[in-house]
Amino acid sequence: MVNRQHDRPRDLAERMARRSKPADGFLRETFVLPRPAARARAREFLEAWPKAAYMSGVESWRELPGDTIEFTMRRLPTAD
């Protein structure tokens, strides 16, 4: 049995979010980076998996304190 007594509220929220997401075929990666690094990482992601072939893009993003950005990129696992 797993002891979840010391989990943070964010841990619970992430577990619940994973359960409720539909199996839509997209692969997702979430990053938390300073703003300039976030822009560079998003650009690298889109160069590696072009939107036209993989339907890739930024699914969601939010600003965190300290000019940090949390964002989720999504893409299809293979190009058709």
mmCIF file with all atom_site columns, C-alpha atoms in Angstrom:
data_model
loop_
_atom_site.group_PDB
_atom_site.id
_atom_site.type_symbol
_atom_site.label_atom_id
_atom_site.label_alt_id
_atom_site.label_comp_id
_atom_site.label_asym_id
_atom_site.label_entity_id
_atom_site.label_seq_id
_atom_site.pdbx_PDB_ins_code
_atom_site.Cartn_x
_atom_site.Cartn_y
_atom_site.Cartn_z
_atom_site.occupancy
_atom_site.B_iso_or_equiv
_atom_site.pdbx_formal_charge
_atom_site.auth_seq_id
_atom_site.auth_comp_id
_atom_site.auth_asym_id
_atom_site.auth_atom_id
_atom_site.pdbx_PDB_model_num
ATOM 1  C CA . MET A 1 1  ? 0.000  0.000  0.000   1.00 0.00 ? 1  MET A CA 1
ATOM 2  C CA . VAL A 1 2  ? 1.290  3.473  -0.891  1.00 0.00 ? 2  VAL A CA 1
ATOM 3  C CA . ASN A 1 3  ? 1.400  6.073  1.870   1.00 0.00 ? 3  ASN A CA 1
ATOM 4  C CA . ARG A 1 4  ? -0.105 9.229  0.414   1.00 0.00 ? 4  ARG A CA 1
ATOM 5  C CA . GLN A 1 5  ? -0.266 11.001 3.779   1.00 0.00 ? 5  GLN A CA 1
ATOM 6  C CA . HIS A 1 6  ? 2.543  13.413 2.855   1.00 0.00 ? 6  HIS A CA 1
ATOM 7  C CA . ASP A 1 7  ? 1.429  14.227 -0.693  1.00 0.00 ? 7  ASP A CA 1
ATOM 8  C CA . ARG A 1 8  ? 1.102  17.868 -1.603  1.00 0.00 ? 8  ARG A CA 1
ATOM 9  C CA . PRO A 1 9  ? -2.225 19.168 -2.956  1.00 0.00 ? 9  PRO A CA 1
ATOM 10 C CA . ARG A 1 10 ? -0.525 19.513 -6.355  1.00 0.00 ? 10 ARG A CA 1
ATOM 11 C CA . ASP A 1 11 ? 0.338  15.773 -6.300  1.00 0.00 ? 11 ASP A CA 1
ATOM 12 C CA . LEU A 1 12 ? -3.308 14.907 -5.773  1.00 0.00 ? 12 LEU A CA 1
ATOM 13 C CA . ALA A 1 13 ? -4.397 17.308 -8.515  1.00 0.00 ? 13 ALA A CA 1
ATOM 14 C CA . GLU A 1 14 ? -1.920 15.809 -10.985 1.00 0.00 ? 14 GLU A CA 1
ATOM 15 C CA . ARG A 1 15 ? -3.070 12.249 -10.231 1.00 0.00 ? 15 ARG A CA 1
ATOM 16 C CA . MET A 1 16 ? -6.696 13.241 -10.694 1.00 0.00 ? 16 MET A CA 1
ATOM 17 C CA . ALA A 1 17 ? -5.918 15.067 -13.951 1.00 0.00 ? 17 ALA A CA 1
ATOM 18 C CA . ARG A 1 18 ? -4.147 12.005 -15.369 1.00 0.00 ? 18 ARG A CA 1
ATOM 19 C CA . ARG A 1 19 ? -7.201 9.880  -14.624 1.00 0.00 ? 19 ARG A CA 1
ATOM 20 C CA . SER A 1 20 ? -9.689 12.251 -16.218 1.00 0.00 ? 20 SER A CA 1
ATOM 21 C CA . LYS A 1 21 ? -7.877 12.945 -19.503 1.00 0.00 ? 21 LYS A CA 1
ATOM 22 C CA . PRO A 1 22 ? -9.331 11.189 -22.527 1.00 0.00 ? 22 PRO A CA 1
ATOM 23 C CA . ALA A 1 23 ? -7.145 8.869  -24.570 1.00 0.00 ? 23 ALA A CA 1
ATOM 24 C CA . ASP A 1 24 ? -6.986 11.138 -27.603 1.00 0.00 ? 24 ASP A CA 1
ATOM 25 C CA . GLY A 1 25 ? -3.727 9.788  -29.033 1.00 0.00 ? 25 GLY A CA 1
ATOM 26 C CA . PHE A 1 26 ? -1.610 12.861 -28.281 1.00 0.00 ? 26 PHE A CA 1
ATOM 27 C CA . LEU A 1 27 ? 1.691  12.701 -26.436 1.00 0.00 ? 27 LEU A CA 1
ATOM 28 C CA . ARG A 1 28 ? 2.180  15.532 -23.954 1.00 0.00 ? 28 ARG A CA 1
ATOM 29 C CA . GLU A 1 29 ? 5.227  17.042 -22.272 1.00 0.00 ? 29 GLU A CA 1
ATOM 30 C CA . THR A 1 30 ? 5.056  19.669 -19.549 1.00 0.00 ? 30 THR A CA 1
ATOM 31 C CA . PHE A 1 31 ? 7.922  22.076 -18.899 1.00 0.00 ? 31 PHE A CA 1
ATOM 32 C CA . VAL A 1 32 ? 8.607  24.695 -16.217 1.00 0.00 ? 32 VAL A CA 1
ATOM 33 C CA . LEU A 1 33 ? 11.299 27.089 -17.411 1.00 0.00 ? 33 LEU A CA 1
ATOM 34 C CA . PRO A 1 34 ? 12.336 30.745 -17.232 1.00 0.00 ? 34 PRO A CA 1
ATOM 35 C CA . ARG A 1 35 ? 10.643 32.741 -20.012 1.00 0.00 ? 35 ARG A CA 1
ATOM 36 C CA . PRO A 1 36 ? 13.600 32.858 -22.490 1.00 0.00 ? 36 PRO A CA 1
ATOM 37 C CA . ALA A 1 37 ? 14.310 29.142 -22.043 1.00 0.00 ? 37 ALA A CA 1
ATOM 38 C CA . ALA A 1 38 ? 10.590 28.360 -22.419 1.00 0.00 ? 38 ALA A CA 1
ATOM 39 C CA . ARG A 1 39 ? 10.486 30.158 -25.762 1.00 0.00 ? 39 ARG A CA 1
ATOM 40 C CA . ALA A 1 40 ? 13.585 28.313 -26.947 1.00 0.00 ? 40 ALA A CA 1
ATOM 41 C CA . ARG A 1 41 ? 12.228 24.930 -25.798 1.00 0.00 ? 41 ARG A CA 1
ATOM 42 C CA . ALA A 1 42 ? 8.883  25.479 -27.524 1.00 0.00 ? 42 ALA A CA 1
ATOM 43 C CA . ARG A 1 43 ? 10.713 26.452 -30.724 1.00 0.00 ? 43 ARG A CA 1
ATOM 44 C CA . GLU A 1 44 ? 12.892 23.299 -30.514 1.00 0.00 ? 44 GLU A CA 1
ATOM 45 C CA . PHE A 1 45 ? 9.807  21.148 -29.948 1.00 0.00 ? 45 PHE A CA 1
ATOM 46 C CA . LEU A 1 46 ? 8.040  22.580 -33.009 1.00 0.00 ? 46 LEU A CA 1
ATOM 47 C CA . GLU A 1 47 ? 11.163 22.157 -35.158 1.00 0.00 ? 47 GLU A CA 1
ATOM 48 C CA . ALA A 1 48 ? 11.525 18.527 -34.060 1.00 0.00 ? 48 ALA A CA 1
ATOM 49 C CA . TRP A 1 49 ? 7.825  17.726 -34.573 1.00 0.00 ? 49 TRP A CA 1
ATOM 50 C CA . PRO A 1 50 ? 6.382  20.125 -37.200 1.00 0.00 ? 50 PRO A CA 1
ATOM 51 C CA . LYS A 1 51 ? 2.767  21.111 -36.784 1.00 0.00 ? 51 LYS A CA 1
ATOM 52 C CA . ALA A 1 52 ? 1.793  20.045 -40.299 1.00 0.00 ? 52 ALA A CA 1
ATOM 53 C CA . ALA A 1 53 ? 2.952  16.454 -39.761 1.00 0.00 ? 53 ALA A CA 1
ATOM 54 C CA . TYR A 1 54 ? 2.366  15.899 -36.038 1.00 0.00 ? 54 TYR A CA 1
ATOM 55 C CA . MET A 1 55 ? -0.411 18.421 -35.221 1.00 0.00 ? 55 MET A CA 1
ATOM 56 C CA . SER A 1 56 ? 1.958  19.714 -32.542 1.00 0.00 ? 56 SER A CA 1
ATOM 57 C CA . GLY A 1 57 ? 1.472  22.862 -30.530 1.00 0.00 ? 57 GLY A CA 1
ATOM 58 C CA . VAL A 1 58 ? 1.210  24.483 -27.133 1.00 0.00 ? 58 VAL A CA 1
ATOM 59 C CA . GLU A 1 59 ? -1.768 22.942 -25.382 1.00 0.00 ? 59 GLU A CA 1
ATOM 60 C CA . SER A 1 60 ? -1.738 25.203 -22.312 1.00 0.00 ? 60 SER A CA 1
ATOM 61 C CA . TRP A 1 61 ? 0.538  27.609 -20.474 1.00 0.00 ? 61 TRP A CA 1
ATOM 62 C CA . ARG A 1 62 ? 0.615  29.804 -17.404 1.00 0.00 ? 62 ARG A CA 1
ATOM 63 C CA . GLU A 1 63 ? 2.900  32.352 -15.804 1.00 0.00 ? 63 GLU A CA 1
ATOM 64 C CA . LEU A 1 64 ? 4.446  31.471 -12.465 1.00 0.00 ? 64 LEU A CA 1
ATOM 65 C CA . PRO A 1 65 ? 6.247  33.806 -10.049 1.00 0.00 ? 65 PRO A CA 1
ATOM 66 C CA . GLY A 1 66 ? 9.760  34.845 -11.027 1.00 0.00 ? 66 GLY A CA 1
ATOM 67 C CA . ASP A 1 67 ? 9.053  35.174 -14.770 1.00 0.00 ? 67 ASP A CA 1
ATOM 68 C CA . THR A 1 68 ? 8.767  31.384 -15.063 1.00 0.00 ? 68 THR A CA 1
ATOM 69 C CA . ILE A 1 69 ? 6.435  29.707 -17.537 1.00 0.00 ? 69 ILE A CA 1
ATOM 70 C CA . GLU A 1 70 ? 4.760  26.324 -17.140 1.00 0.00 ? 70 GLU A CA 1
ATOM 71 C CA . PHE A 1 71 ? 3.559  24.975 -20.472 1.00 0.00 ? 71 PHE A CA 1
ATOM 72 C CA . THR A 1 72 ? 2.381  21.729 -22.013 1.00 0.00 ? 72 THR A CA 1
ATOM 73 C CA . MET A 1 73 ? 3.258  20.795 -25.578 1.00 0.00 ? 73 MET A CA 1
ATOM 74 C CA . ARG A 1 74 ? 1.367  18.092 -27.424 1.00 0.00 ? 74 ARG A CA 1
ATOM 75 C CA . ARG A 1 75 ? 1.958  16.109 -30.585 1.00 0.00 ? 75 ARG A CA 1
ATOM 76 C CA . LEU A 1 76 ? 0.853  12.955 -32.336 1.00 0.00 ? 76 LEU A CA 1
ATOM 77 C CA . PRO A 1 77 ? 3.254  10.039 -31.866 1.00 0.00 ? 77 PRO A CA 1
ATOM 78 C CA . THR A 1 78 ? 3.821  9.550  -35.620 1.00 0.00 ? 78 THR A CA 1
ATOM 79 C CA . ALA A 1 79 ? 3.305  11.468 -38.818 1.00 0.00 ? 79 ALA A CA 1
ATOM 80 C CA . ASP A 1 80 ? 0.900  10.079 -41.404 1.00 0.00 ? 80 ASP A CA 1
#
